Amino acid sequence: MRPSLALLSLAPVAYAARPFLNEADTGIDAVLGDTPEGTLPDLDDMLGLPDFEWAARHYLNDSSYTYYRNGAAGEWSYRNNLEVFGRYRLRPRVMRDITNVESTLPTSILGYNFSAPFYISPCARAALGHPDAEANFVKAAYEEDILYIPSLYASLSMDEIAAAKPANGSQVIFQQVYLTSNDTATQAILDQAEALGSKAIVFTIDGPAGGNRHRANRYGVGSANTDYSLWTWAYYNKLRNMTSLPIIIKGIQTVEDVKMAIEEKVPAIILSNHGGRQLDSSPSSLETALEVYEEDPDLFNQIEIWADGGVRYGVDALKLLALGVKAVGLGRPFMYANSFGVEGVKKAIQLLKHEIAIDAGNLGVADLKKIDASYVKWTNNGWFS
């Protein structure tokens, strides 16, 4: 029987009213629900990245968890970052030789080789999760051979983070920065990053004003930047004369700004809406990547485009890679995994590597570097069309 027009008219309302699953119900409450508050379950019981948030929420105090978890205003962008991936269905191909797919995970990011096409995004205050703070990210990233980008507002100083790197000097780290109109302070930050061996600067530009963070403000853990910042292309070009390091721009959210970055010869950009923490109703990185692809797929060949926000599963990363994204960043999952220390961060990395490989295999992708948009149905997504 065909549904009535009345029922069809209610469909958008039903979708809008559906409960938000911060983590999918995969039985973790049934199995680990008796874990006492303030304690961690066994690390072996963490089976996917969302499990680390479940564990951190039960382990951390309310304000520490809120600092990591919070989003802007009504948190619709935060929610959308997580949910958007589920709106697009995969198109698996079969009868392919996918037996060597794991060997195709290694990738290069800005000319540096890593074991997988994802990295640890800059996040502040890692000490809220573990006393060793960002040192755990440095060590885990080195042992698992992925990129780590420390935040300027890290719990540890830039010197302390550099000291956590191996003595052989082989680890590649990029330094994230927020910058102000104080050129003297800016020069000092850039000089320090270069002197400590950072290979690139990641300039976050998607927070030119204070974030409207209701949840965070209730716990006194709101936005660190409360000024109105003068960030323009002229300012970016001035920065390039202040350091020999390449300067990557983080926080691009439209195809117009992607084109501007190409015009200004930016070496790489990061599609990001600040984890949904800065401007509610801002687009997810997947939506921005799709906008770029629909405008001109060749734009992904003209500049290295990375993306972060809402990635929790291997298939999430694959959808971004399918559009042409070079590397995928994750922040909150690693902050939550840090509750377990360096071994927790390492396990989170290992889980995502494994998921990307097996999901690519089940998708029929024999070589991850050859994944393309044909593996995803980007139209008629079933929710809003």
Short mmCIF file of C-alpha atoms in Angstrom, two decimals:
data_model
loop_
_atom_site.label_atom_id
_atom_site.label_comp_id
_atom_site.label_asym_id
_atom_site.label_seq_id
_atom_site.Cartn_x
_atom_site.Cartn_y
_atom_site.Cartn_z
CA MET A 1 0.00 0.00 0.00
CA ARG A 2 1.30 3.46 -0.89
CA PRO A 3 1.75 5.84 2.07
CA SER A 4 -0.73 8.70 2.23
CA LEU A 5 0.28 12.26 1.45
CA ALA A 6 -0.50 13.13 5.05
CA LEU A 7 2.00 10.62 6.32
CA LEU A 8 4.61 11.78 3.82
CA SER A 9 4.16 15.35 4.96
CA LEU A 10 5.00 14.29 8.50
CA ALA A 11 8.25 12.59 7.50
CA PRO A 12 10.50 15.65 7.89
CA VAL A 13 9.00 16.31 11.31
CA ALA A 14 9.66 12.74 12.37
CA TYR A 15 13.28 12.99 11.29
CA ALA A 16 13.69 16.32 13.05
CA ALA A 17 12.26 14.87 16.27
CA ARG A 18 14.24 11.66 16.27
CA PRO A 19 16.53 11.19 19.30
CA PHE A 20 20.15 12.22 18.90
CA LEU A 21 22.60 9.39 19.54
CA ASN A 22 25.84 10.91 20.73
CA GLU A 23 27.12 7.35 20.51
CA ALA A 24 25.26 4.59 18.73
CA ASP A 25 23.63 1.93 20.91
CA THR A 26 25.93 -1.03 20.33
CA GLY A 27 25.31 -2.76 23.65
CA ILE A 28 28.00 -1.04 25.67
CA ASP A 29 25.59 -0.03 28.44
CA ALA A 30 24.37 -3.60 28.78
CA VAL A 31 27.89 -5.00 29.04
CA LEU A 32 29.81 -2.23 30.82
CA GLY A 33 27.00 -0.28 32.46
CA ASP A 34 27.99 -1.41 35.96
CA THR A 35 31.42 0.29 35.67
CA PRO A 36 31.56 2.60 38.73
CA GLU A 37 31.53 6.33 38.05
CA GLY A 38 35.02 7.78 38.16
CA THR A 39 36.67 4.58 36.97
CA LEU A 40 37.62 3.27 33.55
CA PRO A 41 36.62 -0.07 32.04
CA ASP A 42 39.31 -2.35 30.70
CA LEU A 43 40.98 -0.96 27.61
CA ASP A 44 40.34 -4.32 25.90
CA ASP A 45 36.61 -3.55 26.10
CA MET A 46 36.99 -0.52 23.82
CA LEU A 47 35.86 -1.84 20.43
CA GLY A 48 35.42 1.39 18.47
CA LEU A 49 36.07 5.12 18.76
CA PRO A 50 32.63 5.96 20.26
CA ASP A 51 33.40 3.60 23.16
CA PHE A 52 36.12 5.99 24.32
CA GLU A 53 33.59 8.80 24.71
CA TRP A 54 31.31 6.52 26.70
CA ALA A 55 34.22 5.65 28.98
CA ALA A 56 35.38 9.26 29.33
CA ARG A 57 31.89 10.49 30.17
CA HIS A 58 31.72 8.02 33.06
CA TYR A 59 35.29 8.69 34.17
CA LEU A 60 35.91 12.44 33.88
CA ASN A 61 34.35 15.08 36.08
CA ASP A 62 31.51 17.05 34.51
CA SER A 63 33.48 20.18 33.64
CA SER A 64 36.36 18.26 32.03
CA TYR A 65 34.01 16.16 29.93
CA THR A 66 32.04 19.27 29.00
CA TYR A 67 35.16 21.05 27.79
CA TYR A 68 35.78 18.28 25.27
CA ARG A 69 32.12 17.64 24.41
CA ASN A 70 30.61 21.12 24.07
CA GLY A 71 29.33 22.71 20.87
CA ALA A 72 28.09 26.15 19.86
CA ALA A 73 24.63 27.45 20.81
CA GLY A 74 22.01 24.69 20.37
CA GLU A 75 24.77 22.33 19.18
CA TRP A 76 23.04 21.61 15.86
CA SER A 77 26.34 21.78 13.97
CA TYR A 78 27.95 19.45 16.50
CA ARG A 79 25.06 17.04 16.00
CA ASN A 80 25.17 17.42 12.22
CA ASN A 81 28.91 16.70 12.16
CA LEU A 82 28.16 13.27 13.58
CA GLU A 83 24.95 12.51 11.71
CA VAL A 84 25.81 13.77 8.23
CA PHE A 85 27.88 10.72 7.32
CA GLY A 86 24.87 8.43 7.75
CA ARG A 87 22.86 10.31 5.13
CA TYR A 88 24.96 9.03 2.24
CA ARG A 89 24.90 5.36 1.30
CA LEU A 90 27.88 3.45 0.02
CA ARG A 91 27.88 1.65 -3.34
CA PRO A 92 29.91 -1.51 -2.66
CA ARG A 93 31.58 -3.23 -5.59
CA VAL A 94 32.15 -6.97 -5.39
CA MET A 95 34.41 -9.61 -6.89
CA ARG A 96 37.51 -7.48 -6.41
CA ASP A 97 40.91 -8.58 -5.10
CA ILE A 98 41.07 -6.56 -1.90
CA THR A 99 43.55 -8.82 -0.08
CA ASN A 100 46.31 -6.21 -0.05
CA VAL A 101 44.22 -3.20 0.92
CA GLU A 102 46.04 -2.74 4.25
CA SER A 103 49.27 -2.08 2.37
CA THR A 104 47.63 0.91 0.67
CA LEU A 105 46.86 2.86 3.86
CA PRO A 106 50.18 4.77 3.98
CA THR A 107 49.93 8.27 2.57
CA SER A 108 51.88 11.49 2.32
CA ILE A 109 50.73 14.71 3.99
CA LEU A 110 52.49 17.84 2.79
CA GLY A 111 55.27 15.63 1.45
CA TYR A 112 55.80 13.65 4.67
CA ASN A 113 55.04 9.93 4.77
CA PHE A 114 52.70 8.42 7.35
CA SER A 115 51.15 5.01 7.93
CA ALA A 116 47.53 6.12 7.45
CA PRO A 117 45.46 8.95 5.91
CA PHE A 118 44.35 10.42 9.24
CA TYR A 119 45.92 12.54 11.96
CA ILE A 120 45.40 13.80 15.51
CA SER A 121 43.79 17.22 15.22
CA PRO A 122 44.77 20.11 17.50
CA CYS A 123 42.81 20.07 20.75
CA ALA A 124 43.56 22.01 23.92
CA ARG A 125 43.83 20.98 27.58
CA ALA A 126 44.74 17.32 27.29
CA ALA A 127 45.63 17.38 31.00
CA LEU A 128 41.91 17.34 31.77
CA GLY A 129 41.94 13.72 30.61
CA HIS A 130 45.33 12.48 31.78
CA PRO A 131 48.25 13.92 33.79
CA ASP A 132 50.70 13.22 30.96
CA ALA A 133 48.52 15.39 28.72
CA GLU A 134 49.77 15.96 25.14
CA ALA A 135 52.88 13.84 25.70
CA ASN A 136 50.61 10.84 25.19
CA PHE A 137 49.64 12.08 21.72
CA VAL A 138 53.26 12.68 20.77
CA LYS A 139 54.30 9.18 21.82
CA ALA A 140 51.27 7.38 20.37
CA ALA A 141 51.55 9.24 17.06
CA TYR A 142 55.22 8.36 16.82
CA GLU A 143 54.72 4.68 17.63
CA GLU A 144 51.79 4.39 15.21
CA ASP A 145 53.46 6.62 12.60
CA ILE A 146 50.70 9.18 12.13
CA LEU A 147 50.74 12.97 12.19
CA TYR A 148 50.05 14.91 15.39
CA ILE A 149 49.20 18.63 15.37
CA PRO A 150 49.49 20.11 18.89
CA SER A 151 47.28 23.04 19.86
CA LEU A 152 48.79 26.37 20.86
CA TYR A 153 46.52 26.15 23.92
CA ALA A 154 47.79 22.71 24.91
CA SER A 155 48.24 21.87 28.58
CA LEU A 156 51.95 21.36 27.91
CA SER A 157 54.12 24.11 26.52
CA MET A 158 55.58 23.88 23.04
CA ASP A 159 58.95 23.10 24.65
CA GLU A 160 57.46 20.28 26.74
CA ILE A 161 55.72 18.79 23.72
CA ALA A 162 58.94 18.92 21.71
CA ALA A 163 60.79 17.25 24.59
CA ALA A 164 58.36 14.30 24.40
CA LYS A 165 59.48 13.51 20.84
CA PRO A 166 62.08 10.77 20.31
CA ALA A 167 65.69 11.85 20.54
CA ASN A 168 66.40 10.69 17.00
CA GLY A 169 64.51 13.70 15.65
CA SER A 170 62.53 11.62 13.16
CA GLN A 171 59.00 12.54 14.28
CA VAL A 172 57.09 15.01 12.14
CA ILE A 173 54.83 17.42 14.03
CA PHE A 174 52.95 20.46 12.75
CA GLN A 175 52.13 23.31 15.17
CA GLN A 176 48.63 24.82 15.37
CA VAL A 177 48.39 28.50 16.22
CA TYR A 178 45.92 31.26 16.97
CA LEU A 179 47.42 34.65 16.16
CA THR A 180 46.62 38.23 17.09
CA SER A 181 47.52 41.71 15.90
CA ASN A 182 50.53 41.68 18.23
CA ASP A 183 53.27 41.07 15.66
CA THR A 184 55.95 40.73 18.33
CA ALA A 185 54.07 37.89 20.04
CA THR A 186 53.26 36.31 16.68
CA GLN A 187 56.88 36.36 15.60
CA ALA A 188 57.91 34.75 18.88
CA ILE A 189 55.40 31.91 18.39
CA LEU A 190 56.48 31.26 14.81
CA ASP A 191 60.18 31.38 15.72
CA GLN A 192 59.67 29.01 18.64
CA ALA A 193 57.75 26.50 16.52
CA GLU A 194 60.47 26.51 13.88
CA ALA A 195 63.29 26.26 16.45
CA LEU A 196 61.59 23.27 18.10
CA GLY A 197 61.43 21.37 14.81
CA SER A 198 57.82 21.83 13.73
CA LYS A 199 57.53 21.18 10.00
CA ALA A 200 54.49 23.39 9.34
CA ILE A 201 52.20 25.96 10.93
CA VAL A 202 48.46 25.26 11.07
CA PHE A 203 46.69 28.61 11.34
CA THR A 204 43.14 28.26 12.68
CA ILE A 205 40.93 30.96 11.16
CA ASP A 206 37.37 29.73 11.84
CA GLY A 207 37.10 31.51 15.21
CA PRO A 208 37.56 35.22 14.48
CA ALA A 209 35.16 36.03 17.36
CA GLY A 210 34.27 34.34 20.61
CA GLY A 211 32.36 31.07 20.39
CA ASN A 212 28.71 31.03 21.50
CA ARG A 213 29.07 28.01 23.79
CA HIS A 214 26.13 27.74 26.19
CA ARG A 215 26.98 24.29 27.57
CA ALA A 216 30.64 25.17 28.10
CA ASN A 217 29.87 28.53 29.71
CA ARG A 218 27.68 26.87 32.33
CA TYR A 219 30.78 25.04 33.54
CA GLY A 220 33.20 27.92 33.06
CA VAL A 221 35.05 26.22 30.20
CA GLY A 222 34.03 28.43 27.29
CA SER A 223 35.92 29.82 24.33
CA ALA A 224 39.55 30.83 24.86
CA ASN A 225 39.35 33.52 22.17
CA THR A 226 36.98 36.36 23.10
CA ASP A 227 38.38 39.08 20.83
CA TYR A 228 37.45 40.13 17.32
CA SER A 229 40.42 39.12 15.19
CA LEU A 230 41.64 40.79 12.01
CA TRP A 231 42.43 37.81 9.79
CA THR A 232 42.60 38.62 6.10
CA TRP A 233 44.51 37.36 3.07
CA ALA A 234 46.81 40.35 3.44
CA TYR A 235 47.52 39.23 7.01
CA TYR A 236 48.19 35.67 5.82
CA ASN A 237 50.71 36.92 3.28
CA LYS A 238 52.40 38.98 5.98
CA LEU A 239 52.74 35.82 8.07
CA ARG A 240 54.48 34.04 5.22
CA ASN A 241 57.23 36.65 5.43
CA MET A 242 57.65 35.93 9.15
CA THR A 243 58.58 32.24 8.88
CA SER A 244 60.13 29.79 6.47
CA LEU A 245 57.58 27.13 7.47
CA PRO A 246 54.57 26.41 5.23
CA ILE A 247 51.38 27.86 6.70
CA ILE A 248 48.27 25.69 6.39
CA ILE A 249 44.85 27.28 6.86
CA LYS A 250 42.37 25.45 9.09
CA GLY A 251 38.67 26.31 9.03
CA ILE A 252 37.66 26.62 5.37
CA GLN A 253 33.88 26.13 4.95
CA THR A 254 32.98 27.18 1.41
CA VAL A 255 34.15 26.43 -2.10
CA GLU A 256 34.71 30.17 -2.64
CA ASP A 257 37.35 30.19 0.10
CA VAL A 258 38.92 27.02 -1.29
CA LYS A 259 39.37 28.87 -4.57
CA MET A 260 40.82 31.87 -2.76
CA ALA A 261 43.32 29.61 -0.99
CA ILE A 262 44.39 28.19 -4.34
CA GLU A 263 44.71 31.70 -5.76
CA GLU A 264 46.85 32.72 -2.78
CA LYS A 265 49.01 29.60 -3.25
CA VAL A 266 48.31 28.16 0.21
CA PRO A 267 50.11 24.78 0.46
CA ALA A 268 47.19 22.99 2.15
CA ILE A 269 43.85 23.72 3.78
CA ILE A 270 41.66 22.00 6.33
CA LEU A 271 37.90 21.89 5.87
CA SER A 272 36.54 22.34 9.38
CA ASN A 273 33.83 24.05 11.41
CA HIS A 274 35.84 23.95 14.63
CA GLY A 275 34.15 20.74 15.74
CA GLY A 276 30.79 22.54 15.75
CA ARG A 277 32.06 24.63 18.68
CA GLN A 278 32.19 28.07 17.10
CA LEU A 279 29.26 28.93 14.81
CA ASP A 280 26.06 26.92 14.99
CA SER A 281 24.54 26.08 11.58
CA SER A 282 27.99 26.03 10.01
CA PRO A 283 28.47 23.14 7.54
CA SER A 284 30.19 19.89 8.30
CA SER A 285 33.46 19.20 6.50
CA LEU A 286 31.71 16.48 4.49
CA GLU A 287 29.15 18.99 3.22
CA THR A 288 31.91 21.44 2.33
CA ALA A 289 33.91 18.73 0.59
CA LEU A 290 30.82 17.76 -1.41
CA GLU A 291 30.27 21.41 -2.34
CA VAL A 292 33.87 21.58 -3.58
CA TYR A 293 33.47 18.35 -5.54
CA GLU A 294 30.21 19.48 -7.16
CA GLU A 295 31.82 22.76 -8.19
CA ASP A 296 34.92 21.15 -9.68
CA PRO A 297 36.50 17.80 -8.64
CA ASP A 298 39.85 19.03 -9.98
CA LEU A 299 40.08 21.49 -7.10
CA PHE A 300 41.24 18.56 -4.97
CA ASN A 301 44.21 18.18 -7.33
CA GLN A 302 45.15 21.85 -7.17
CA ILE A 303 45.72 21.99 -3.42
CA GLU A 304 46.01 19.48 -0.58
CA ILE A 305 42.63 19.44 1.13
CA TRP A 306 42.27 17.83 4.55
CA ALA A 307 39.11 17.67 6.65
CA ASP A 308 38.04 17.13 10.24
CA GLY A 309 34.84 16.95 12.26
CA GLY A 310 32.54 14.11 13.30
CA VAL A 311 34.62 11.19 12.03
CA ARG A 312 33.98 8.19 14.29
CA TYR A 313 34.08 5.18 11.95
CA GLY A 314 36.15 3.88 9.08
CA VAL A 315 33.29 4.50 6.64
CA ASP A 316 33.20 8.17 7.69
CA ALA A 317 36.82 8.58 6.68
CA LEU A 318 36.21 6.71 3.42
CA LYS A 319 33.43 9.09 2.39
CA LEU A 320 35.75 12.08 2.78
CA LEU A 321 38.59 10.31 0.97
CA ALA A 322 36.20 9.34 -1.85
CA LEU A 323 35.58 12.99 -2.64
CA GLY A 324 39.29 13.75 -2.85
CA VAL A 325 40.21 14.72 0.71
CA LYS A 326 43.89 13.91 1.28
CA ALA A 327 43.83 13.29 5.04
CA VAL A 328 41.21 13.18 7.78
CA GLY A 329 41.61 14.73 11.23
CA LEU A 330 40.09 13.55 14.50
CA GLY A 331 40.12 15.47 17.76
CA ARG A 332 37.56 14.47 20.39
CA PRO A 333 37.97 10.67 19.96
CA PHE A 334 41.66 10.94 20.82
CA MET A 335 40.98 13.30 23.72
CA TYR A 336 38.59 10.73 25.15
CA ALA A 337 41.03 7.89 24.47
CA ASN A 338 43.66 9.86 26.37
CA SER A 339 41.76 9.03 29.57
CA PHE A 340 43.49 5.64 29.27
CA GLY A 341 46.90 7.25 28.67
CA VAL A 342 49.22 6.57 25.77
CA GLU A 343 47.96 3.01 25.37
CA GLY A 344 44.43 4.30 24.92
CA VAL A 345 45.49 6.73 22.22
CA LYS A 346 47.45 3.97 20.46
CA LYS A 347 44.47 1.65 20.57
CA ALA A 348 42.20 4.32 19.09
CA ILE A 349 44.66 4.76 16.22
CA GLN A 350 44.85 1.01 15.69
CA LEU A 351 41.07 0.63 15.71
CA LEU A 352 40.60 3.32 13.07
CA LYS A 353 43.34 1.88 10.86
CA HIS A 354 41.65 -1.51 11.05
CA GLU A 355 38.18 -0.10 10.35
CA ILE A 356 39.35 1.89 7.34
CA ALA A 357 41.02 -1.21 5.90
CA ILE A 358 38.15 -3.66 6.42
CA ASP A 359 35.52 -1.13 5.38
CA ALA A 360 37.47 -0.36 2.22
CA GLY A 361 37.72 -4.10 1.54
CA ASN A 362 33.99 -4.58 1.99
CA LEU A 363 33.42 -1.59 -0.27
CA GLY A 364 35.48 -3.27 -2.98
CA VAL A 365 38.34 -0.77 -2.85
CA ALA A 366 41.55 -2.65 -3.56
CA ASP A 367 43.75 0.42 -3.33
CA LEU A 368 42.75 3.22 -0.97
CA LYS A 369 44.52 5.76 -3.16
CA LYS A 370 42.14 4.87 -6.00
CA ILE A 371 38.90 5.40 -4.09
CA ASP A 372 36.64 7.90 -5.82
CA ALA A 373 33.19 9.45 -5.59
CA SER A 374 31.57 6.57 -7.49
CA TYR A 375 31.67 4.47 -4.32
CA VAL A 376 29.08 6.70 -2.60
CA LYS A 377 25.56 7.71 -3.59
CA TRP A 378 25.69 11.47 -3.11
CA THR A 379 22.13 12.26 -4.26
CA ASN A 380 18.68 11.28 -3.00
CA ASN A 381 20.07 10.62 0.43
CA GLY A 382 16.71 9.52 1.80
CA TRP A 383 16.34 12.09 4.57
CA PHE A 384 15.65 15.42 2.93
CA SER A 385 14.94 14.69 -0.73
#
